[in-house]
XYZ file of C-alpha atoms in Angstrom:
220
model
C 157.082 137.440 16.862
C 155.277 139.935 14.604
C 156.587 141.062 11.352
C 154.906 142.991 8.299
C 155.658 142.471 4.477
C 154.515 146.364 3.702
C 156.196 145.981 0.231
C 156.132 144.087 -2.956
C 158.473 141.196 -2.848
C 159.726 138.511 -5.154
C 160.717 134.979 -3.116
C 160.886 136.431 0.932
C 162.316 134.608 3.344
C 159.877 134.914 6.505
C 162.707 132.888 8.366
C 165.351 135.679 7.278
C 162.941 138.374 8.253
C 161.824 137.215 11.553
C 165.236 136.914 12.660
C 166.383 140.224 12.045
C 163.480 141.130 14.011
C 164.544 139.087 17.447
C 163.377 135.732 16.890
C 165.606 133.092 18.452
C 163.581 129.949 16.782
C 160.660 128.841 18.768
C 158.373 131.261 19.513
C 155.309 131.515 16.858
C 155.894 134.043 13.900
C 152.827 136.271 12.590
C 153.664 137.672 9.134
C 151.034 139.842 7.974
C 151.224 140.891 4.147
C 149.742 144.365 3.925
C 146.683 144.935 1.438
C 147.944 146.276 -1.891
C 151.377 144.460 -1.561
C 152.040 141.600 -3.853
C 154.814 138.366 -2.882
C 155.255 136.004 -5.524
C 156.507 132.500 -5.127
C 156.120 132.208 -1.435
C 158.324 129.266 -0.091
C 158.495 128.531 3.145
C 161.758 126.854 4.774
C 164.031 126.075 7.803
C 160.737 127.617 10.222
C 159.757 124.680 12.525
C 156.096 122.942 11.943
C 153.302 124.727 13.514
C 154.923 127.882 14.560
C 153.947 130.288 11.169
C 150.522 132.205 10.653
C 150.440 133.751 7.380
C 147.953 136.814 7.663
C 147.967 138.129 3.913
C 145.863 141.075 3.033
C 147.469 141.439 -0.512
C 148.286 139.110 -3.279
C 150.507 135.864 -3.335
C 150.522 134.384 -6.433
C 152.828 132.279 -9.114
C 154.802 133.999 -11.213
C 154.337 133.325 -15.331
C 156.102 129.920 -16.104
C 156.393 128.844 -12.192
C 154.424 126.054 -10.379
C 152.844 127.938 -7.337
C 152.169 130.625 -5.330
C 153.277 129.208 -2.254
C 155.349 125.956 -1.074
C 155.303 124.757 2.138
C 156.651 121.267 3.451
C 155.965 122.309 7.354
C 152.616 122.954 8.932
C 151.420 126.370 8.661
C 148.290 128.704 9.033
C 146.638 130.886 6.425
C 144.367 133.509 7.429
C 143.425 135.022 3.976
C 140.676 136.575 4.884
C 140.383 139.989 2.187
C 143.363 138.873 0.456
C 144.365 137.040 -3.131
C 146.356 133.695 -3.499
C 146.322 132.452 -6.939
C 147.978 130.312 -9.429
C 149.238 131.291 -13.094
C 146.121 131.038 -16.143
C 146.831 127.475 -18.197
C 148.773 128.227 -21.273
C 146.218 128.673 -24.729
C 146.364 125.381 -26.724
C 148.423 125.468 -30.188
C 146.367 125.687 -33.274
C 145.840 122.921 -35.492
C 146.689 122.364 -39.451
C 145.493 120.684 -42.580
C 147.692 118.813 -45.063
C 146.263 119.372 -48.133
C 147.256 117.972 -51.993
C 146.186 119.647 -55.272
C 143.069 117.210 -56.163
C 144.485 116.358 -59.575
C 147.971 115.826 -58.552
C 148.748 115.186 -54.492
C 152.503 115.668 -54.966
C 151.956 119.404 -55.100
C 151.128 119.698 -50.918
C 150.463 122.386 -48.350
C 150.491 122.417 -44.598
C 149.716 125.828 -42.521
C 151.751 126.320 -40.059
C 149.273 126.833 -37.060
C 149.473 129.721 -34.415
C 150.867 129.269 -30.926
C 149.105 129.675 -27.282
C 149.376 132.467 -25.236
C 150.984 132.559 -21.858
C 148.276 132.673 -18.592
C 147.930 135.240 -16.407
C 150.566 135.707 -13.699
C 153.706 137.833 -11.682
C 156.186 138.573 -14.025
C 159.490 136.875 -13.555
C 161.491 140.420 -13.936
C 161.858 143.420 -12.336
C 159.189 145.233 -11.231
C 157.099 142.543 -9.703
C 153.410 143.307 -11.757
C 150.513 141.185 -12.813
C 150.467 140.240 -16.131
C 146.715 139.444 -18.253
C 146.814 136.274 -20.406
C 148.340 136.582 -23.550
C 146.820 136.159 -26.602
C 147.229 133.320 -28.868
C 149.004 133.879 -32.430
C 147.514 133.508 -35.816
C 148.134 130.717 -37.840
C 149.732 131.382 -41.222
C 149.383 129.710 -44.945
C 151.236 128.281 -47.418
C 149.809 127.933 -50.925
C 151.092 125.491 -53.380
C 150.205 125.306 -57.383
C 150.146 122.189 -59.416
C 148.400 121.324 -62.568
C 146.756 124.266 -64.834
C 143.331 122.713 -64.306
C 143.599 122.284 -60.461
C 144.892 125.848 -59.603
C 146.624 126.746 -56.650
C 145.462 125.633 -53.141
C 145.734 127.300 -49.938
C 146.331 125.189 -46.369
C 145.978 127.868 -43.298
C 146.801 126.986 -39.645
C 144.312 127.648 -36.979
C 144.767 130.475 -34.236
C 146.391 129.869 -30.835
C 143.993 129.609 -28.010
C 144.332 132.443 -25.672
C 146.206 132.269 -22.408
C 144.004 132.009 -19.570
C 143.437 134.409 -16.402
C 144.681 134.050 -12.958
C 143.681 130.605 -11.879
C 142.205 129.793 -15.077
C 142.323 127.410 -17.837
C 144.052 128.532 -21.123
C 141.450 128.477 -24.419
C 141.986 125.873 -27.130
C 143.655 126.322 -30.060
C 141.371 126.306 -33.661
C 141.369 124.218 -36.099
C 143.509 124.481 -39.276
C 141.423 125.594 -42.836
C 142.052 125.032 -46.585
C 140.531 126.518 -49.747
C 141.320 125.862 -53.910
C 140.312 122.605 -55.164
C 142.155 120.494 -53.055
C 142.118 116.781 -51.288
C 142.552 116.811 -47.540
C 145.427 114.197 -46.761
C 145.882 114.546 -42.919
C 144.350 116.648 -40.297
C 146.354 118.101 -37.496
C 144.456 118.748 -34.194
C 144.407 121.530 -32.186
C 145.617 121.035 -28.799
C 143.388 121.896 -26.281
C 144.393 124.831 -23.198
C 146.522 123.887 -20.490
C 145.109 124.019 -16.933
C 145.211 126.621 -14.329
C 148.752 126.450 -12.248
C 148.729 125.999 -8.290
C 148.047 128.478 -5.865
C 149.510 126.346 -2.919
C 151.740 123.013 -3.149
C 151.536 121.987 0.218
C 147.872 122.085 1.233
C 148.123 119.404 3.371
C 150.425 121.266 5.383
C 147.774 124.338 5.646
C 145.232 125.268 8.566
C 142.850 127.645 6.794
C 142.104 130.062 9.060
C 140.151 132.423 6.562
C 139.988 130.949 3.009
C 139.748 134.220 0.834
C 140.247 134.258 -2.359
C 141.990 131.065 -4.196
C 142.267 130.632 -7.668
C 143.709 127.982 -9.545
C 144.562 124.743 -8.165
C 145.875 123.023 -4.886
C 148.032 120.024 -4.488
């Protein structure tokens, strides 16, 4: 049984699809995935072990905020020779802060808030199915607090959000908070570090690679 994904899709169902083209359930389904066509979230259910070949020419890929690009719990066979599969960029690491204290009196205290990561690269979850870049991290902000006449005003400011990485991808780390006046440091926030890259394929034990391709991101 031959059928032909000629058209972006979110979520197909091969099983669906190959019997509204004749199958009856045992014979060996070829699904091709034209180049330039993109499938996102590619799960693969209720088709017998060993009968699907997966020929993909395009893209399959995770969408933002989703755990793979495709799921299989049967045995299948990629050929992905000239085509994409790819897991979402890691999420950019939230910035860090500084808790600061006006050096002649410490009850007078500022903390930055710090900036948040960006999102990795990856399908959108709406309508149309496109590839989104990584988004960028935000800027941290300050907060300035006064205190005594002779100590002046000090100023805590929260580091930037790391960056959102691309397809596959870790995300960047956050930065590190900063402070200026004349101030004492009383605790120091870390930035967190970028999340990793999501999965292309859960299921790889399940795969025959027929043509590896290209793979980004990670495969459990």
């Amino acid at each position: 049984m031959y059928i032909t994904i000629a058209a972006s899709v979110r979520s197909p169902d091969i099983r669906a699809l190959a019997i509204s083209a004749g199958w009856v359930g045992y014979e060996p389904i070829y699904c091709t995935i034209n180049a330039g066509v993109d499938v996102s979230n590619l799960t693969i259910a209720n088709i017998p072990s060993g009968l699907l070949t997966i020929i993909n020419r395009g893209r399959i890929g995770a969408e933002i905020n989703s755990a793979f690009g495709i799921y299989t719990r049967v045995n299948i066979a990629i050929d992905n020779a000239g085509g994409t599969i790819f897991g979402t960029g890691g999420r950019g690491g939230d910035g860090g802060s500084w808790r600061i204290g006006n050096a002649f009196d410490t009850s007078y205290q500022a903390t930055g808030p710090s900036g948040v990561g960006g999102y990795g690269s990856g399908f959108t979850n709406y309508t149309p199915l496109a590839l989104l870049p990584g988004y960028p991290g935000t800027p941290g902000s300050s907060q300035a607090t006064g205190g005594p006449s002779t100590g002046g005003s000090i100023t805590s400011t929260g580091g930037r959000g790391g960056d959102g990485g691309a397809l596959g991808q870790s995300g960047q780390a956050g930065s590190s908070g900063s402070a200026s006046g004349n101030y004492t440091l009383l605790q120091i926030y870390s930035p967190y570090p970028g999340g990793a890259p999501g999965n292309y394929i859960d299921g790889n034990a399940y795969v025959t690679w027929i043509a590896a391709g290209t793979r980004l991101g990670n495969a459990i």
